[in-house]
Amino acid sequence: MKTNSLSAWILAVRPYSLGNSVILVLIASALAYTDGGFRPGTALLCLLFALLMQCTANLVNDLWDFLKGADQPDRLGPDRAFAKGYITPRAMKTGIAAFTLAAGATGLGILGTAHDMLPYGGWELVAVGIACLVFAYFYTAGPWPLAYHGLGDVAVILFFGVIPVGFSYYVQTGNWTPEVTLVSLACGLVIDTMLMVNNFRDREEDARCRKRTVVVVFGAGVGRWGYLLLGLVPMALCLGLLATGRLWAALLPLPYAAAHIATWRKMVRIDHGDALNVCLGETARNIMLFGALMTIGILLG
């Protein structure tokens, strides 16, 4: 692959993972639509912001995991562009800055379209935007990276669940409901299954480079059972929507559990090595399934 080529950058932003951002904004917008507050322009800006922030986080992760020794050219997971030498250090830093600036500009666009309807005039969005930037950088970078101190899962649940779903809904409606809390937590837990299977696969490499993930700290057993629970607890949260009268939103996502359990059984059987990458692919598919079923269920009522 040619250094700093378009193909290298596509590899670096990890397009297979960007569907996570898409489903979060879709679910939030479906909730806003059924509550009479859907704003297409604002929703599109939220989607763009989410994608740009995820690309930023992926590039920072690519750079700093290599610098800290977690990503080597012979890593078990999918290729990392920087570790493979497909992107130069200067180009990577420039790319990170460019994506960060683009995300910031998009955030200002959201603020401009929504500030007049928000309880605090939009200042709360400034705080959320800063928090998203801090997460994107300090998940793997800085003197105390979250992913290296057992807080990666908490960060994913917050920044790939509660914050994107909750605030994508909030900037369209000016409100936050108990339903939004249930759905955003369910989304965060489901998406964290991807991190858990990654950390389960990489547990030996992570231990060698002192990346103290939950799996490294508490053992492979926690990785196995944690993965299972991360997919099943959201089903209980979805059933909580029955109390708010959203029958389809409560029941339609349940088939996800069957797909998740099938992947978990495969993960337990394989146990270690790059063969676990098939479980990573299935996990990404399962997350998309959950997102599609949840979105349709919300729209059906």
Coordinates of C-alpha atoms in Angstrom, one line a residue:
M1 CA 0.0 0.0 0.0
K2 CA 1.3 3.4 -0.9
T3 CA 2.4 5.6 2.0
N4 CA -0.2 8.3 3.0
S5 CA -2.5 7.2 0.2
L6 CA -6.3 7.4 0.3
S7 CA -6.4 3.6 0.9
A8 CA -4.1 4.0 3.9
W9 CA -6.4 6.7 5.4
I10 CA -9.5 4.6 4.8
L11 CA -7.8 1.8 6.6
A12 CA -6.8 4.2 9.5
V13 CA -10.3 5.5 10.2
R14 CA -11.6 1.9 10.4
P15 CA -14.8 2.1 8.2
Y16 CA -16.1 -1.2 9.6
S17 CA -16.6 0.5 13.0
L18 CA -18.3 3.7 11.8
G19 CA -21.7 2.1 11.6
N20 CA -21.8 2.4 15.4
S21 CA -22.0 6.2 15.1
V22 CA -24.7 5.9 12.4
I23 CA -27.0 3.7 14.4
L24 CA -26.7 5.8 17.5
V25 CA -27.9 9.0 15.7
L26 CA -30.6 7.0 13.9
I27 CA -32.0 5.6 17.1
A28 CA -31.9 9.1 18.8
S29 CA -33.6 10.6 15.7
A30 CA -36.3 7.9 15.7
L31 CA -37.1 8.7 19.3
A32 CA -37.2 12.4 18.5
Y33 CA -39.5 11.7 15.5
T34 CA -42.0 9.7 17.6
D35 CA -41.9 12.5 20.2
G36 CA -42.7 15.2 17.6
G37 CA -39.3 16.8 17.7
F38 CA -37.3 15.5 14.7
R39 CA -35.1 18.1 13.1
P40 CA -33.5 16.7 9.9
G41 CA -30.8 19.3 9.6
T42 CA -29.7 19.0 13.2
A43 CA -29.8 15.2 13.0
L44 CA -27.5 15.3 9.9
L45 CA -25.1 17.5 11.8
C46 CA -25.2 15.2 14.8
L47 CA -24.3 12.3 12.5
L48 CA -21.4 14.2 10.9
F49 CA -20.1 15.2 14.3
A50 CA -20.3 11.6 15.6
L51 CA -18.5 10.2 12.5
L52 CA -15.8 12.9 12.7
M53 CA -15.2 12.3 16.4
Q54 CA -15.0 8.5 15.9
C55 CA -12.5 9.0 13.1
T56 CA -10.5 11.3 15.4
A57 CA -10.5 8.7 18.2
N58 CA -9.5 5.9 15.8
L59 CA -6.6 7.9 14.5
V60 CA -5.4 8.9 18.0
N61 CA -5.8 5.3 19.0
D62 CA -3.8 4.1 15.9
L63 CA -0.9 6.5 16.8
W64 CA -0.7 6.1 20.5
D65 CA -1.3 2.3 20.8
F66 CA 1.7 1.9 18.5
L67 CA 3.8 4.4 20.5
K68 CA 3.0 2.6 23.7
G69 CA 3.8 -0.8 22.2
A70 CA 0.2 -2.2 22.2
D71 CA 0.0 -2.3 18.3
Q72 CA 2.9 -4.0 16.6
P73 CA 3.0 -5.0 12.9
D74 CA 2.2 -8.6 13.9
R75 CA -0.8 -7.8 16.0
L76 CA -3.7 -10.3 16.1
G77 CA -6.4 -7.9 15.1
P78 CA -7.1 -6.1 11.8
D79 CA -4.2 -4.1 10.4
R80 CA -3.4 -0.7 11.8
A81 CA -2.3 1.8 9.2
F82 CA 0.3 3.5 11.4
A83 CA 1.7 0.3 12.8
K84 CA 2.2 -1.0 9.3
G85 CA 4.0 2.1 8.2
Y86 CA 1.3 3.1 5.7
I87 CA 1.0 6.6 7.3
T88 CA 3.9 8.7 8.4
P89 CA 4.0 10.3 11.8
R90 CA 3.7 13.8 10.5
A91 CA 0.8 12.9 8.2
M92 CA -1.0 11.1 11.1
K93 CA -0.7 14.1 13.4
T94 CA -1.9 16.4 10.6
G95 CA -4.8 14.1 10.0
I96 CA -5.8 14.1 13.6
A97 CA -5.7 17.9 13.7
A98 CA -7.8 18.1 10.6
F99 CA -10.5 15.7 11.9
T100 CA -10.5 17.5 15.2
L101 CA -11.1 20.9 13.6
A102 CA -13.8 19.5 11.3
A103 CA -15.6 18.0 14.3
G104 CA -15.3 21.3 16.2
A105 CA -16.8 23.2 13.3
T106 CA -19.6 20.7 13.0
G107 CA -20.2 21.1 16.7
L108 CA -20.5 24.8 16.3
G109 CA -23.1 24.1 13.5
I110 CA -25.1 22.1 15.9
L111 CA -25.0 24.8 18.5
G112 CA -26.1 27.3 15.9
T113 CA -29.1 25.3 14.9
A114 CA -30.2 24.3 18.4
H115 CA -29.2 27.0 20.9
D116 CA -32.5 28.9 20.7
M117 CA -34.6 25.9 21.9
L118 CA -32.3 24.6 24.7
P119 CA -32.8 25.3 28.4
Y120 CA -29.3 26.7 28.9
G121 CA -28.9 28.4 25.6
G122 CA -26.5 25.8 24.3
W123 CA -23.7 26.2 26.8
E124 CA -24.3 22.7 27.9
L125 CA -23.3 21.6 24.4
V126 CA -20.0 23.3 24.7
A127 CA -19.2 21.2 27.8
V128 CA -20.3 18.0 26.0
G129 CA -18.2 18.8 23.0
I130 CA -15.1 19.4 25.1
A131 CA -15.8 16.1 26.9
C132 CA -16.0 14.3 23.5
L133 CA -12.6 15.8 22.5
V134 CA -11.1 14.8 25.8
F135 CA -12.4 11.2 25.4
A136 CA -11.1 11.0 21.8
Y137 CA -7.6 12.0 22.9
F138 CA -7.2 10.6 26.3
Y139 CA -8.8 7.2 25.7
T140 CA -5.3 6.1 24.6
A141 CA -3.1 9.2 24.7
G142 CA -1.7 11.3 27.5
P143 CA 0.0 10.5 30.8
W144 CA -3.0 8.5 32.1
P145 CA -4.9 7.0 29.2
L146 CA -8.3 5.5 30.1
A147 CA -7.9 2.4 28.0
Y148 CA -4.7 1.5 29.9
H149 CA -6.3 1.9 33.3
G150 CA -9.3 -0.3 33.1
L151 CA -11.7 2.5 32.2
G152 CA -12.1 1.8 28.5
D153 CA -15.5 0.0 28.9
V154 CA -16.9 2.9 31.0
A155 CA -15.7 5.4 28.4
V156 CA -17.3 3.4 25.6
I157 CA -20.7 3.1 27.4
L158 CA -20.7 6.8 28.0
F159 CA -19.4 8.1 24.6
F160 CA -20.9 5.4 22.4
G161 CA -24.2 5.2 24.2
V162 CA -25.4 7.8 26.7
I163 CA -23.8 10.9 25.3
P164 CA -24.4 10.4 21.5
V165 CA -27.9 9.0 21.8
G166 CA -29.0 11.3 24.7
F167 CA -27.6 14.6 23.2
S168 CA -28.7 13.8 19.6
Y169 CA -32.2 13.5 21.0
Y170 CA -31.7 16.5 23.3
V171 CA -30.6 19.0 20.5
Q172 CA -33.6 18.0 18.5
T173 CA -36.3 18.2 21.2
G174 CA -34.7 20.2 24.0
N175 CA -35.7 17.4 26.4
W176 CA -34.3 14.3 28.0
T177 CA -36.7 11.4 28.9
P178 CA -36.5 8.2 30.9
E179 CA -36.9 6.3 27.6
V180 CA -33.8 8.1 26.2
T181 CA -31.8 7.0 29.3
L182 CA -32.9 3.3 28.9
V183 CA -32.2 3.3 25.2
S184 CA -28.8 5.1 25.4
L185 CA -27.6 2.7 28.1
A186 CA -28.7 -0.3 26.1
C187 CA -26.8 1.1 23.0
G188 CA -23.6 1.7 25.1
L189 CA -23.6 -1.8 26.5
V190 CA -24.2 -3.4 23.1
I191 CA -21.4 -1.4 21.5
D192 CA -19.0 -2.2 24.3
T193 CA -19.2 -5.9 23.2
M194 CA -16.9 -4.9 20.4
L195 CA -14.3 -3.6 22.9
M196 CA -14.7 -6.6 25.1
V197 CA -14.0 -9.1 22.3
N198 CA -11.1 -7.0 21.2
N199 CA -9.6 -7.0 24.7
F200 CA -10.3 -10.7 25.2
R201 CA -8.4 -11.5 22.0
D202 CA -5.5 -9.2 22.9
R203 CA -5.2 -10.0 26.6
E204 CA -1.7 -11.5 26.3
E205 CA -0.4 -8.7 24.2
D206 CA -2.0 -6.1 26.4
A207 CA -0.5 -7.7 29.5
R208 CA 3.0 -7.5 28.0
C209 CA 2.7 -3.8 27.3
R210 CA 1.0 -3.0 30.6
K211 CA -2.3 -2.1 29.0
R212 CA -4.5 -2.9 32.0
T213 CA -7.9 -3.6 30.4
V214 CA -10.7 -5.2 32.5
V215 CA -9.7 -8.6 30.9
V216 CA -6.1 -8.2 31.9
V217 CA -6.8 -7.1 35.4
F218 CA -9.6 -9.6 36.2
G219 CA -8.8 -12.5 33.9
A220 CA -10.1 -14.2 30.8
G221 CA -13.2 -15.5 32.6
V222 CA -14.4 -11.9 33.1
G223 CA -13.9 -11.3 29.4
R224 CA -16.0 -14.4 28.5
W225 CA -18.9 -13.7 30.9
G226 CA -18.6 -10.0 30.6
Y227 CA -19.1 -10.2 26.8
L228 CA -22.3 -12.3 27.3
L229 CA -23.7 -9.9 29.9
L230 CA -23.0 -6.8 27.8
G231 CA -25.3 -8.2 25.2
L232 CA -28.0 -9.6 27.5
V233 CA -28.5 -6.7 29.9
P234 CA -29.6 -4.4 27.1
M235 CA -32.5 -6.8 26.4
A236 CA -33.7 -6.2 30.0
L237 CA -33.4 -2.5 29.5
C238 CA -35.4 -2.7 26.3
L239 CA -38.2 -4.6 28.1
G240 CA -38.3 -1.6 30.5
L241 CA -39.8 0.3 27.6
L242 CA -43.0 -1.7 28.0
A243 CA -43.7 0.6 31.0
T244 CA -43.7 3.6 28.7
G245 CA -46.0 1.9 26.1
R246 CA -43.4 1.3 23.5
L247 CA -44.3 -2.4 22.7
W248 CA -42.4 -2.8 19.5
A249 CA -39.3 -1.0 20.8
A250 CA -39.3 -3.3 23.8
L251 CA -39.8 -6.6 21.8
L252 CA -38.4 -6.2 18.3
P253 CA -34.7 -6.0 19.4
L254 CA -34.9 -9.3 21.3
P255 CA -33.7 -11.5 18.3
Y256 CA -30.4 -9.7 18.8
A257 CA -29.9 -11.8 21.9
A258 CA -29.9 -15.1 19.8
A259 CA -27.2 -13.7 17.5
H260 CA -25.2 -12.4 20.4
I261 CA -25.3 -15.8 22.3
A262 CA -24.2 -17.6 19.1
T263 CA -21.2 -15.4 18.7
W264 CA -20.4 -15.7 22.5
R265 CA -20.4 -19.5 22.1
K266 CA -18.0 -19.3 19.2
M267 CA -15.8 -16.9 21.2
V268 CA -15.6 -19.3 24.1
R269 CA -14.8 -22.2 21.8
I270 CA -12.0 -20.4 20.0
D271 CA -10.7 -18.8 23.2
H272 CA -7.5 -17.2 21.8
G273 CA -5.5 -16.2 18.8
D274 CA -6.4 -14.3 15.6
A275 CA -9.2 -16.8 14.9
L276 CA -11.2 -14.6 17.3
N277 CA -11.3 -12.0 14.5
V278 CA -14.3 -13.8 13.1
C279 CA -16.1 -13.1 16.4
L280 CA -15.1 -9.4 16.0
G281 CA -16.8 -9.4 12.6
E282 CA -19.9 -11.1 13.9
T283 CA -20.0 -8.7 16.9
A284 CA -20.0 -5.7 14.4
R285 CA -22.8 -7.4 12.5
N286 CA -24.8 -8.0 15.7
I287 CA -24.5 -4.4 16.7
M288 CA -25.9 -3.3 13.3
L289 CA -28.8 -5.8 13.8
F290 CA -29.6 -4.4 17.2
G291 CA -29.5 -0.8 15.8
A292 CA -31.8 -1.6 12.9
L293 CA -34.3 -3.5 15.1
M294 CA -34.3 -0.8 17.7
T295 CA -34.8 2.0 15.2
I296 CA -37.7 0.1 13.5
G297 CA -39.2 -0.8 16.9
I298 CA -39.1 2.8 18.0
L299 CA -40.8 4.0 14.8
L300 CA -43.5 1.3 15.1
G301 CA -44.2 2.4 18.7

